[in-house]
Short mmCIF file of C-alpha atoms in Angstrom, two decimals:
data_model
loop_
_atom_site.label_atom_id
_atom_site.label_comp_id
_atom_site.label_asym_id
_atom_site.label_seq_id
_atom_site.Cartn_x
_atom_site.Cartn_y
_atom_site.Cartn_z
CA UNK A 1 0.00 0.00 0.00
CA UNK A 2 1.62 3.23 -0.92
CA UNK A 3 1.52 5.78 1.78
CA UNK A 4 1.12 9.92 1.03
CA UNK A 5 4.41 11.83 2.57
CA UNK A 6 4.71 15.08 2.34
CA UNK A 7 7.68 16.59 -0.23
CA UNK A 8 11.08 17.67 1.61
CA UNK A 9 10.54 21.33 0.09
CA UNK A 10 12.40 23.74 1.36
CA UNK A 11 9.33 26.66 1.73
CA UNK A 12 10.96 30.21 1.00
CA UNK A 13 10.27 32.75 3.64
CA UNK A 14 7.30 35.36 2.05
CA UNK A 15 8.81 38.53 1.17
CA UNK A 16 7.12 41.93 2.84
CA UNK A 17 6.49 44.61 0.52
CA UNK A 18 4.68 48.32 1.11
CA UNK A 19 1.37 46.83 -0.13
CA UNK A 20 0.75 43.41 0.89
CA UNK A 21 0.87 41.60 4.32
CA UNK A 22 3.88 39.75 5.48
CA UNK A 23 2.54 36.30 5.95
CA UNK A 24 1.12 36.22 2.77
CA UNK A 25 1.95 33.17 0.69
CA UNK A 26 3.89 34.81 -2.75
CA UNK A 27 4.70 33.32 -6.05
CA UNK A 28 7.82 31.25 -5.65
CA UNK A 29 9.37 28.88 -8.02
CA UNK A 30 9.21 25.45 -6.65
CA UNK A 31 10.21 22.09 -7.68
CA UNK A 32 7.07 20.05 -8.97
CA UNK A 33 5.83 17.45 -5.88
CA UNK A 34 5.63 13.63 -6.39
CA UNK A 35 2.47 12.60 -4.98
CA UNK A 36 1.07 9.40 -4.48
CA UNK A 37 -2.32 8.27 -2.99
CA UNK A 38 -3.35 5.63 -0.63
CA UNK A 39 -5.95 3.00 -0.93
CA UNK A 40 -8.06 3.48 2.32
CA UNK A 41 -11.28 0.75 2.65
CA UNK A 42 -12.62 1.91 5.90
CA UNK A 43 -16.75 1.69 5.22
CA UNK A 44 -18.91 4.72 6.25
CA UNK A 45 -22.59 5.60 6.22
CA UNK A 46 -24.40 6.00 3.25
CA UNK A 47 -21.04 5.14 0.91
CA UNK A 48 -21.02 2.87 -1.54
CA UNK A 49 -19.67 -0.52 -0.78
CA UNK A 50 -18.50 -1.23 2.37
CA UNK A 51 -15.26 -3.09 1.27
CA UNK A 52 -12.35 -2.17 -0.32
CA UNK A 53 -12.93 -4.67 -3.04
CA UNK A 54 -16.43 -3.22 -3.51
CA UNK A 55 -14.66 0.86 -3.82
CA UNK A 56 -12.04 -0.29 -5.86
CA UNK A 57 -14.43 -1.76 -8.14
CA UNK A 58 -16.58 1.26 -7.89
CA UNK A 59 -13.34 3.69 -9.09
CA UNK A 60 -12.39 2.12 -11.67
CA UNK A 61 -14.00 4.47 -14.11
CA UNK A 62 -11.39 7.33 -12.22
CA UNK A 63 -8.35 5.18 -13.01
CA UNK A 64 -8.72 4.14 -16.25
CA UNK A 65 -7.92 7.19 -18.09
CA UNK A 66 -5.70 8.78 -15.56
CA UNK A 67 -2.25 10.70 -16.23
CA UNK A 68 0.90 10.73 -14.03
CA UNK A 69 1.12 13.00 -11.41
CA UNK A 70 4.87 13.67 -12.10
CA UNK A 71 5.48 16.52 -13.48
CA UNK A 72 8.97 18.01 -15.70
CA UNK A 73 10.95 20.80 -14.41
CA UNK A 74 11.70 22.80 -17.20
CA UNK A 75 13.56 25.23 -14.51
CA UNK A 76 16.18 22.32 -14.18
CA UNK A 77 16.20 21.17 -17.17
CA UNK A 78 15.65 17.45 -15.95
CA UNK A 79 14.39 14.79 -18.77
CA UNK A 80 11.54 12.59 -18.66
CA UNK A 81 12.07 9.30 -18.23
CA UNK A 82 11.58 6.29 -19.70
CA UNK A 83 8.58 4.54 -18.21
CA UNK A 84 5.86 3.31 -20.78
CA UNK A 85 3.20 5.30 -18.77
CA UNK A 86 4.68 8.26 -20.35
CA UNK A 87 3.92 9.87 -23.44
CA UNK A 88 4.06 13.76 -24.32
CA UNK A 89 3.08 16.36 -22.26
CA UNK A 90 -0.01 18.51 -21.58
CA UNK A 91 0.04 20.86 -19.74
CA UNK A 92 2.48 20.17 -17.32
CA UNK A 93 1.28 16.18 -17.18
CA UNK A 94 2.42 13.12 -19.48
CA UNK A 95 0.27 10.16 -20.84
CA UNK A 96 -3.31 10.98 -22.62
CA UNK A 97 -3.80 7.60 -23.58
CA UNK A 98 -5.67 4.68 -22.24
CA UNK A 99 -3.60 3.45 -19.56
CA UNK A 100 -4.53 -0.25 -18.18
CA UNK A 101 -6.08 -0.01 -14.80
CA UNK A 102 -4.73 -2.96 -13.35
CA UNK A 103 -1.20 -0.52 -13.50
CA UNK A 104 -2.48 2.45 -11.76
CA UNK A 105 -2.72 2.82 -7.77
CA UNK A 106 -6.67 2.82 -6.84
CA UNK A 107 -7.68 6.72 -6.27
CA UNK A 108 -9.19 5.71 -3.11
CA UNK A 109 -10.00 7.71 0.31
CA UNK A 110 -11.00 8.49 3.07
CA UNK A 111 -13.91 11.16 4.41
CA UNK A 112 -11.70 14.30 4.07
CA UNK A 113 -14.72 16.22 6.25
CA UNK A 114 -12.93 15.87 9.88
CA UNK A 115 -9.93 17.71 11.07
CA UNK A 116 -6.28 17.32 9.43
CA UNK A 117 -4.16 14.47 11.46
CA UNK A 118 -1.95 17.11 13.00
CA UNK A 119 -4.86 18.03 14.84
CA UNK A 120 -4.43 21.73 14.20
CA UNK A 121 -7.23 24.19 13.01
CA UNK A 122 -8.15 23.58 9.48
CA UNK A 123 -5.85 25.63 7.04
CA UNK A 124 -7.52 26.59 3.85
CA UNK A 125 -5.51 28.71 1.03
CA UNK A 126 -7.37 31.33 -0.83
CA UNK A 127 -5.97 34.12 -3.15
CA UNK A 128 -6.01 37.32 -2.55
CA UNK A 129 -5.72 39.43 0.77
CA UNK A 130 -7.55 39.68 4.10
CA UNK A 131 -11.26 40.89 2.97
CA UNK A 132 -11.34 39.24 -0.46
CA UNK A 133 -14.59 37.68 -1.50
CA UNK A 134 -12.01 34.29 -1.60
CA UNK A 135 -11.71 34.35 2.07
CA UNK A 136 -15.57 34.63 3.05
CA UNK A 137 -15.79 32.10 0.74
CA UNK A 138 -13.14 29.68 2.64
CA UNK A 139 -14.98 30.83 6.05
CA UNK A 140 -18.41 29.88 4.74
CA UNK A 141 -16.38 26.49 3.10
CA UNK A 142 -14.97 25.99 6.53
CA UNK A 143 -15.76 27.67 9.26
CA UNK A 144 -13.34 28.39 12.04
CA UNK A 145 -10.63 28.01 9.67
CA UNK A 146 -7.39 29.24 9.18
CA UNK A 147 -7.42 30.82 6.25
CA UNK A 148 -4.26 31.37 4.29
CA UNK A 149 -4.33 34.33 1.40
CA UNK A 150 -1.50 33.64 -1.71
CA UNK A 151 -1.05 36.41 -3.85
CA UNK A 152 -1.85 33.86 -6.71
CA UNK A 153 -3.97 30.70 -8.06
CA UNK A 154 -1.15 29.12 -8.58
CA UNK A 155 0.30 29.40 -4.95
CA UNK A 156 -2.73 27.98 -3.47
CA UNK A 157 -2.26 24.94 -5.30
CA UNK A 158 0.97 24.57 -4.15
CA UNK A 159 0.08 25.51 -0.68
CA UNK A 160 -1.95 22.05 -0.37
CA UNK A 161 0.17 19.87 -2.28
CA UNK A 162 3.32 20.87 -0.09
CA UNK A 163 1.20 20.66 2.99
CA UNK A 164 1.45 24.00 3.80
CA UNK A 165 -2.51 24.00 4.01
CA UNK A 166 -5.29 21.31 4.00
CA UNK A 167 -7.08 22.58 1.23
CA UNK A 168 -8.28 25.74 -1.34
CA UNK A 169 -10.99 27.39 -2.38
CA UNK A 170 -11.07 29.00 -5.36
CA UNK A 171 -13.02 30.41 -7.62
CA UNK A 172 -14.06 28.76 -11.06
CA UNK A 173 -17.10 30.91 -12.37
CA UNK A 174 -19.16 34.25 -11.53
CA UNK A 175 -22.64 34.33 -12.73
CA UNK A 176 -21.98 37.42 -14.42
CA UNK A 177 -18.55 37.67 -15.65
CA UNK A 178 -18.03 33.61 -17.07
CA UNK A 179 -15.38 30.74 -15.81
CA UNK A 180 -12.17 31.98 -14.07
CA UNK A 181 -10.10 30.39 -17.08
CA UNK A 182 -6.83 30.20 -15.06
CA UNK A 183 -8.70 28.24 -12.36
CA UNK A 184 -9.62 25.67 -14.79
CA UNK A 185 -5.95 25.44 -16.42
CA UNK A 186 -4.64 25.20 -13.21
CA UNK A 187 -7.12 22.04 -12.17
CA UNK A 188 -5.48 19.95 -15.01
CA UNK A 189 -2.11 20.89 -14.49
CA UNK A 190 -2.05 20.07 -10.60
CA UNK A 191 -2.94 17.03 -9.45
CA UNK A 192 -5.47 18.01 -6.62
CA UNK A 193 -9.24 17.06 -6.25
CA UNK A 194 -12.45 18.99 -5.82
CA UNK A 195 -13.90 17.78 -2.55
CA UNK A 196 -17.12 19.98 -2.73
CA UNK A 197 -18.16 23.53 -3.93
CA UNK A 198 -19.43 26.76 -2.13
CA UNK A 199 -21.51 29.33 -3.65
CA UNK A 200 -20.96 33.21 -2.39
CA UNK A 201 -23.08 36.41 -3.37
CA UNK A 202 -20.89 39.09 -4.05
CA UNK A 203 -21.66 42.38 -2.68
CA UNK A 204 -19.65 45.27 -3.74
CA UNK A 205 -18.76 48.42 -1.97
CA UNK A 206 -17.21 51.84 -3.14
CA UNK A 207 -14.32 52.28 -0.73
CA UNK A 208 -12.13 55.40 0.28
CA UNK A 209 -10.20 57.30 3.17
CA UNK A 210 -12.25 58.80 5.48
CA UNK A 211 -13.36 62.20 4.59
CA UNK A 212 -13.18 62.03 0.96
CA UNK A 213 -16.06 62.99 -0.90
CA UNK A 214 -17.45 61.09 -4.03
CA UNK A 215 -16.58 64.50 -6.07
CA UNK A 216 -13.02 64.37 -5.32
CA UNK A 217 -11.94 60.95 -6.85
CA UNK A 218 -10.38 60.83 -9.88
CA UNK A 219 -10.10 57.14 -10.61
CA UNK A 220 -11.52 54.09 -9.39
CA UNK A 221 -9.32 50.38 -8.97
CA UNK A 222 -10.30 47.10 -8.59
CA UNK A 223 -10.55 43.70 -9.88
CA UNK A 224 -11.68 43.81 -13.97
CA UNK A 225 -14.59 41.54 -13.18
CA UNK A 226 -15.66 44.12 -10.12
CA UNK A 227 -14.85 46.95 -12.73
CA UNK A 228 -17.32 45.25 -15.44
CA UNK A 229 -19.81 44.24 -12.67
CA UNK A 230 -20.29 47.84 -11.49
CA UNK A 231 -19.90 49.73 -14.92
CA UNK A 232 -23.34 51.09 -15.29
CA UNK A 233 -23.95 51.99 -11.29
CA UNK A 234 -20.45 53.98 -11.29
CA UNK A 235 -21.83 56.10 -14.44
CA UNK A 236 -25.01 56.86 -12.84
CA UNK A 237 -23.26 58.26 -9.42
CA UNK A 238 -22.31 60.75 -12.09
CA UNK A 239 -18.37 59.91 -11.30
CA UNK A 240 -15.90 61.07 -13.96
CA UNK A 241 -13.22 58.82 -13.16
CA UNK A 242 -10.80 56.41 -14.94
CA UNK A 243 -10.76 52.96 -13.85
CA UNK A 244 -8.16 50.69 -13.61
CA UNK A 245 -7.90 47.23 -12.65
CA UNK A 246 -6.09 45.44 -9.66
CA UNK A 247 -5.19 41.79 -8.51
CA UNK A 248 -7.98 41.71 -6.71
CA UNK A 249 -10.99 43.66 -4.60
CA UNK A 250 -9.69 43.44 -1.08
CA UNK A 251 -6.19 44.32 -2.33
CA UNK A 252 -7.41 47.60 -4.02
CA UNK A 253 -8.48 48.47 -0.94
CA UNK A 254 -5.47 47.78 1.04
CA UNK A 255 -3.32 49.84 -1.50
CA UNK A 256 -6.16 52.38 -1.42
CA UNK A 257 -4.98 52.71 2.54
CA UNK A 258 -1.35 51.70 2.70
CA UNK A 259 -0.45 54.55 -0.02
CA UNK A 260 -3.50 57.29 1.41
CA UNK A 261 -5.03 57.64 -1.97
CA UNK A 262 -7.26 60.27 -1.64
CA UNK A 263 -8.43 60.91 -5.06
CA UNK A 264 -8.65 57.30 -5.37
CA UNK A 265 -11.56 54.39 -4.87
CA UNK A 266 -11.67 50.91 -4.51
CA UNK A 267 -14.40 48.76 -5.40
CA UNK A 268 -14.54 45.35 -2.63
CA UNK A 269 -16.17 44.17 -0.14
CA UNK A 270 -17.56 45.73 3.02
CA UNK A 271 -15.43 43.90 5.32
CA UNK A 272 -12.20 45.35 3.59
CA UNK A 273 -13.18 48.89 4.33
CA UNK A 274 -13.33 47.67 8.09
CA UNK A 275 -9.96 45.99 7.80
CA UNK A 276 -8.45 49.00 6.33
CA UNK A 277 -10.08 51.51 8.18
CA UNK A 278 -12.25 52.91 5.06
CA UNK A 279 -15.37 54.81 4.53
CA UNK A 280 -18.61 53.42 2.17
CA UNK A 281 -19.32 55.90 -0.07
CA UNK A 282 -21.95 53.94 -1.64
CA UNK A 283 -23.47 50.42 -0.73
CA UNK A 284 -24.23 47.53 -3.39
CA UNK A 285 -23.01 49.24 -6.50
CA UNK A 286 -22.97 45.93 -8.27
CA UNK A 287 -25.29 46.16 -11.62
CA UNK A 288 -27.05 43.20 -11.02
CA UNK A 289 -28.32 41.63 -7.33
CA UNK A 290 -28.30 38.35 -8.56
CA UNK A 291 -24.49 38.44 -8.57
CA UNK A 292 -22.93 35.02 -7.40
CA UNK A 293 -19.46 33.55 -7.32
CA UNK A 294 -19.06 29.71 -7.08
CA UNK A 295 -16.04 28.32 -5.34
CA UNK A 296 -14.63 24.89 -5.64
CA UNK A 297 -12.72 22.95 -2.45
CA UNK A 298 -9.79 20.99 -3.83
CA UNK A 299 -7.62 18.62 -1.18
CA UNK A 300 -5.04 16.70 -1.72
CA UNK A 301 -7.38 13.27 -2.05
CA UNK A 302 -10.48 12.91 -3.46
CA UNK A 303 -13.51 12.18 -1.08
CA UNK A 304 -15.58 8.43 -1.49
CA UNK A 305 -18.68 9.56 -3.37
CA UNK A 306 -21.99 8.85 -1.04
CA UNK A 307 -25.68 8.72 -2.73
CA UNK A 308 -27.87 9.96 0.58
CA UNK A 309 -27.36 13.76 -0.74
CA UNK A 310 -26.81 15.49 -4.14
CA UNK A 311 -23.34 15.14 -5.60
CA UNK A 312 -22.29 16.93 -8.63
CA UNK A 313 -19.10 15.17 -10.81
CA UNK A 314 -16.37 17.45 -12.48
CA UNK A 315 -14.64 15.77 -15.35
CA UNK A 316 -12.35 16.74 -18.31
CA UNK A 317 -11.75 15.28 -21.33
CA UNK A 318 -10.68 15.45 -24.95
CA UNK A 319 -12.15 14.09 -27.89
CA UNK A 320 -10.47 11.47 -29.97
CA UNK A 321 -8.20 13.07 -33.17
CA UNK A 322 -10.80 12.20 -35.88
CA UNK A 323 -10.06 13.27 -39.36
CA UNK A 324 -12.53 13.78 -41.46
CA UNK A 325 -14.13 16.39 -39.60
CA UNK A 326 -15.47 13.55 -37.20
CA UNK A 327 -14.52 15.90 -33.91
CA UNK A 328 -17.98 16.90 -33.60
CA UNK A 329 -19.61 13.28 -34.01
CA UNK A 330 -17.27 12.29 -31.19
CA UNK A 331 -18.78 15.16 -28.84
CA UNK A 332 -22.31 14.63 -29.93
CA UNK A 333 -21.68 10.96 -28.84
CA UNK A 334 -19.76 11.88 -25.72
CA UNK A 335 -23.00 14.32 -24.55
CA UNK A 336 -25.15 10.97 -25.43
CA UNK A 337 -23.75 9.18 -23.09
CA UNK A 338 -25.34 11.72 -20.82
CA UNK A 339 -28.50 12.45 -22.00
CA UNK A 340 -29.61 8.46 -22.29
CA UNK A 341 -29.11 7.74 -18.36
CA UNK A 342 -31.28 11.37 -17.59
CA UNK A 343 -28.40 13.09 -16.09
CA UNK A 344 -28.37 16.66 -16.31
CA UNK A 345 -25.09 18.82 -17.34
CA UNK A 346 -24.54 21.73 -15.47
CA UNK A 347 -21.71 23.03 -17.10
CA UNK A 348 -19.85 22.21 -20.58
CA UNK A 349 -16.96 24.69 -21.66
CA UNK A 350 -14.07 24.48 -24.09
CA UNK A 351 -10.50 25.43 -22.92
CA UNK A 352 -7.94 25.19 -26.05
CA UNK A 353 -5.12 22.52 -25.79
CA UNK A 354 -2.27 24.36 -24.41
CA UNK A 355 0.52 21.96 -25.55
CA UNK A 356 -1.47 21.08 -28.73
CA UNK A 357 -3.53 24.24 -29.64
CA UNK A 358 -3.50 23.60 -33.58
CA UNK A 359 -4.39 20.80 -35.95
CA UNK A 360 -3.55 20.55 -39.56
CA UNK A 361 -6.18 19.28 -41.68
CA UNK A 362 -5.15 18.09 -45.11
CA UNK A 363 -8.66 19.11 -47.53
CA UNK A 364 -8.18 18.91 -51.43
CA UNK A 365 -10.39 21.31 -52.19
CA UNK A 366 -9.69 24.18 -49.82
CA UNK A 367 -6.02 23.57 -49.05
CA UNK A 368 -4.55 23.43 -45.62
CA UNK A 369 -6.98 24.34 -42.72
CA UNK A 370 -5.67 24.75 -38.95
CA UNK A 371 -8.31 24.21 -36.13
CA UNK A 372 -7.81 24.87 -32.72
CA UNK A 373 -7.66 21.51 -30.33
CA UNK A 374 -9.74 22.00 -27.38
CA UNK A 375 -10.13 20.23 -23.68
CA UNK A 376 -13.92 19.90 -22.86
CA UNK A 377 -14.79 20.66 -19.14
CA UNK A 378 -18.30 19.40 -17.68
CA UNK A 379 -19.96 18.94 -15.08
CA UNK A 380 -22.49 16.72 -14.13
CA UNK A 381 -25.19 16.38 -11.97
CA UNK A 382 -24.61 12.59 -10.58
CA UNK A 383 -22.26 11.04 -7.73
CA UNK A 384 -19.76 8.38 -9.30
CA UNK A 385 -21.84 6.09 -6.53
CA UNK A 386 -24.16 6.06 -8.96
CA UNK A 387 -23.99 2.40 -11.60
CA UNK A 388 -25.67 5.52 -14.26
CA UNK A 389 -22.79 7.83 -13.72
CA UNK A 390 -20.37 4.75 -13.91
CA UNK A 391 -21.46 3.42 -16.98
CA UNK A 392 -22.16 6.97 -18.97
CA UNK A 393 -18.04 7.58 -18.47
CA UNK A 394 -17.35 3.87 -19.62
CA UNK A 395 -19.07 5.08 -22.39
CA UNK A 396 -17.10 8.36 -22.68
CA UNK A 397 -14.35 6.91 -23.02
CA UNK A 398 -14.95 5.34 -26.07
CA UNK A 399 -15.08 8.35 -27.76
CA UNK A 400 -12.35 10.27 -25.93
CA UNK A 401 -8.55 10.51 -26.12
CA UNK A 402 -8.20 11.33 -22.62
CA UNK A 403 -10.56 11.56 -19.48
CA UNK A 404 -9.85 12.44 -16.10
CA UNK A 405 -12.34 13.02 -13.44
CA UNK A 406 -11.66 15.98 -11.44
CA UNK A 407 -13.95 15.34 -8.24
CA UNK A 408 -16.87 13.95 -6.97
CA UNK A 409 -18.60 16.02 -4.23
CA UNK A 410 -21.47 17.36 -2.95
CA UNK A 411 -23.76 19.94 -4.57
CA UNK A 412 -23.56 23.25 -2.69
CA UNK A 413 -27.46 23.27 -1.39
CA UNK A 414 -27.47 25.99 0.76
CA UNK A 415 -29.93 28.70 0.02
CA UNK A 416 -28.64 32.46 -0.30
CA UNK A 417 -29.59 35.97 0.19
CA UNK A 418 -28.40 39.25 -1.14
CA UNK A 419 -27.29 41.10 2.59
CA UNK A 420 -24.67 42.52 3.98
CA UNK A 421 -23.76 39.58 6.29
CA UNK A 422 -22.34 37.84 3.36
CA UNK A 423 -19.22 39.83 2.84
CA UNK A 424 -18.01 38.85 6.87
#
């Protein structure tokens, strides 16, 4: 049985800088981590099978299509190896063929829900700074935890695969603004699985130093999805003002107060202006009330899917290099697969290949053609407990090159409100 042990890292010490805290988690270049997982067969309520025969059985579907987790160092310079399991590289992994289950480790688990084995407080890496949306989000994900802000996606990933936190939340799409692409890169390139998801409503604030009048400002920072969000409100406060865009909400606001801006705003949250010690010049500015932001939780080990709630199933896949112009007979069949067992898709979005972003097509009649090659993202609205889900990706991948399934987990149920209380 192979065990999970944390990498020998050596973690850098976070730089301090005028605008952003000390213990702040910053972009570093590290060395890629070998994980491993670890068959676990312990039987809980409401999981399916209570043997490890019976889960291993149940998971083959998430092994079947399943890349290494190695990853090259182009920093280094180091080589791939040799092994048969890998093949070229996609962003960042090797092997996008059908690999024989039998030579994979089972992807199995146990209930990530109770506290981490070092019996510490939950740590849970977000980006951004004290007062982002990202860290109300971790709160409402976990409460009572210790959240961890990284000045980028990236970081948090790295965060929980060296075990500097238990997990991340991030954000993958906003109701208004579309997917956060990077997230969704970033989910294929590191090996870590979404364990459940966590819906926010995002209430935006106009933020400056006390005293300053609305009149006054001359330009307006923030994130470009707060900027777009709040585009037609900021034109009817009648403000004149240019607006340019930030890392992120909270941070705006931090720089709007570390640097005493005073013909400056920043569009975030309510709890930032607390944080910073700034004034609301105006409440809700966000164009639309129905403005959400969904979060997914991603640990280091999947979670056993259960079938006494709702789950909802993330995979990714690509379809299988056709010629012919079969590519979109091969989705059409893949979305079949689907629709014949009754289970609804939530989500379906095309991310181009990043390692293999153009096909030639050879056509006698036209010339040479070049079409983008793209990585379909979906999810579903099924747990992998289910024999329906199991057998619709047994179909998939018939039709698919590769398939990887990004996390089982449970749907985010929780009803919502638009109020103040959900920026704390």
């Amino acid at each position: 049985m192979q065990t999970l042990s944390p990498p020998t890292t050596t973690i850098p010490t976070p730089i301090k800088t005028p605008t952003r805290p000390a213990h702040r988690l910053t972009a570093t270049p590290l060395p890629p981590s070998q994980l491993t997982v670890r068959c676990a067969a312990s039987p809980q309520n409401g999981a399916v099978g209570g043997t490890r025969a019976d889960w291993q059985s149940t998971c083959a579907i998430l092994s079947s299509k399943v890349f290494t987790s190695e990853q090259n160092d182009n920093t280094t310079g180091s080589k791939p190896s040799s092994s048969r399991d890998e093949i070229t590289t996609v962003n960042g992994h090797r092997s996008l063929d059908l690999v024989p289950i039998e030579n994979l480790p089972k992807p199995l688990t146990t209930d990530l829900s109770p506290a981490p084995m070092h019996g510490a407080q939950l740590r849970v890496a977000y980006q951004g700074v004290p007062g982002a949306y990202s860290e109300a989000a971790a709160g409402k994900a976990y409460p009572g935890c210790e959240a961890i802000p990284c000045d980028q996606f990236e970081v948090a990933f790295q965060a929980v695969e060296l075990w500097i936190a238990d997990r991340a939340v991030l954000p993958v799409e906003n109701s208004l603004g579309g997917s956060i692409h990077r997230n969704y890169d970033l989910l294929l390139r590191h090996r870590l699985h979404i364990v459940g998801e966590v819906q926010l409503p995002v209430h935006h604030c106009l933020l400056a130093l006390p005293g300053v009048r609305k009149e006054y400002l001359t330009r307006v920072i923030s994130h470009p999805q707060a900027l777009a969000q709040c585009e037609h409100t900021l034109t009817k406060l009648g403000l004149n003002v240019t607006r340019e865009a930030f890392d992120d909400t909270a941070g705006a606001a931090e720089y709007v107060a570390t640097n005493r801006l005073r013909d400056t705003a920043a569009i975030a949250s309510a709890r930032a202006a607390e944080l910073y010690g700034l004034q609301v010049l105006a409440d809700g500015i966000q164009d639309d009330s129905g403005n959400v932001t969904r979060f997914v939780m991603l640990a280091r080990e999947p979670i056993i899917p259960r079938t006494d709630r709702p789950f909802k199933t993330s995979i990714v896949f690509a379809t299988q290099d056709e010629g012919g112009g079969k590519g979109t007979a091969s989705l059409f069949k893949v979305l079949s697969a689907f629709a014949f067992r009754n289970i609804s898709l939530t989500k379906i979005e095309s991310r181009p290949h990043r390692n293999r972003p153009i096909r030639i097509v050879d056509d006698a009649n036209v010339g040479t053609a070049k079409h983008f090659e793209y990585m379909f993202y979906v999810d579903f609205e099924a747990s992998m407990a289910e024999p329906r889900a199991q057998n619709a990706l047994a179909e998939v991948q018939e039709f698919t090159s590769f398939l990887r399934v990004l996390g089982s987990y449970p749907m985010d149920m929780t009803p919502w409100s638009l109020s103040r209380s959900d920026d704390h």
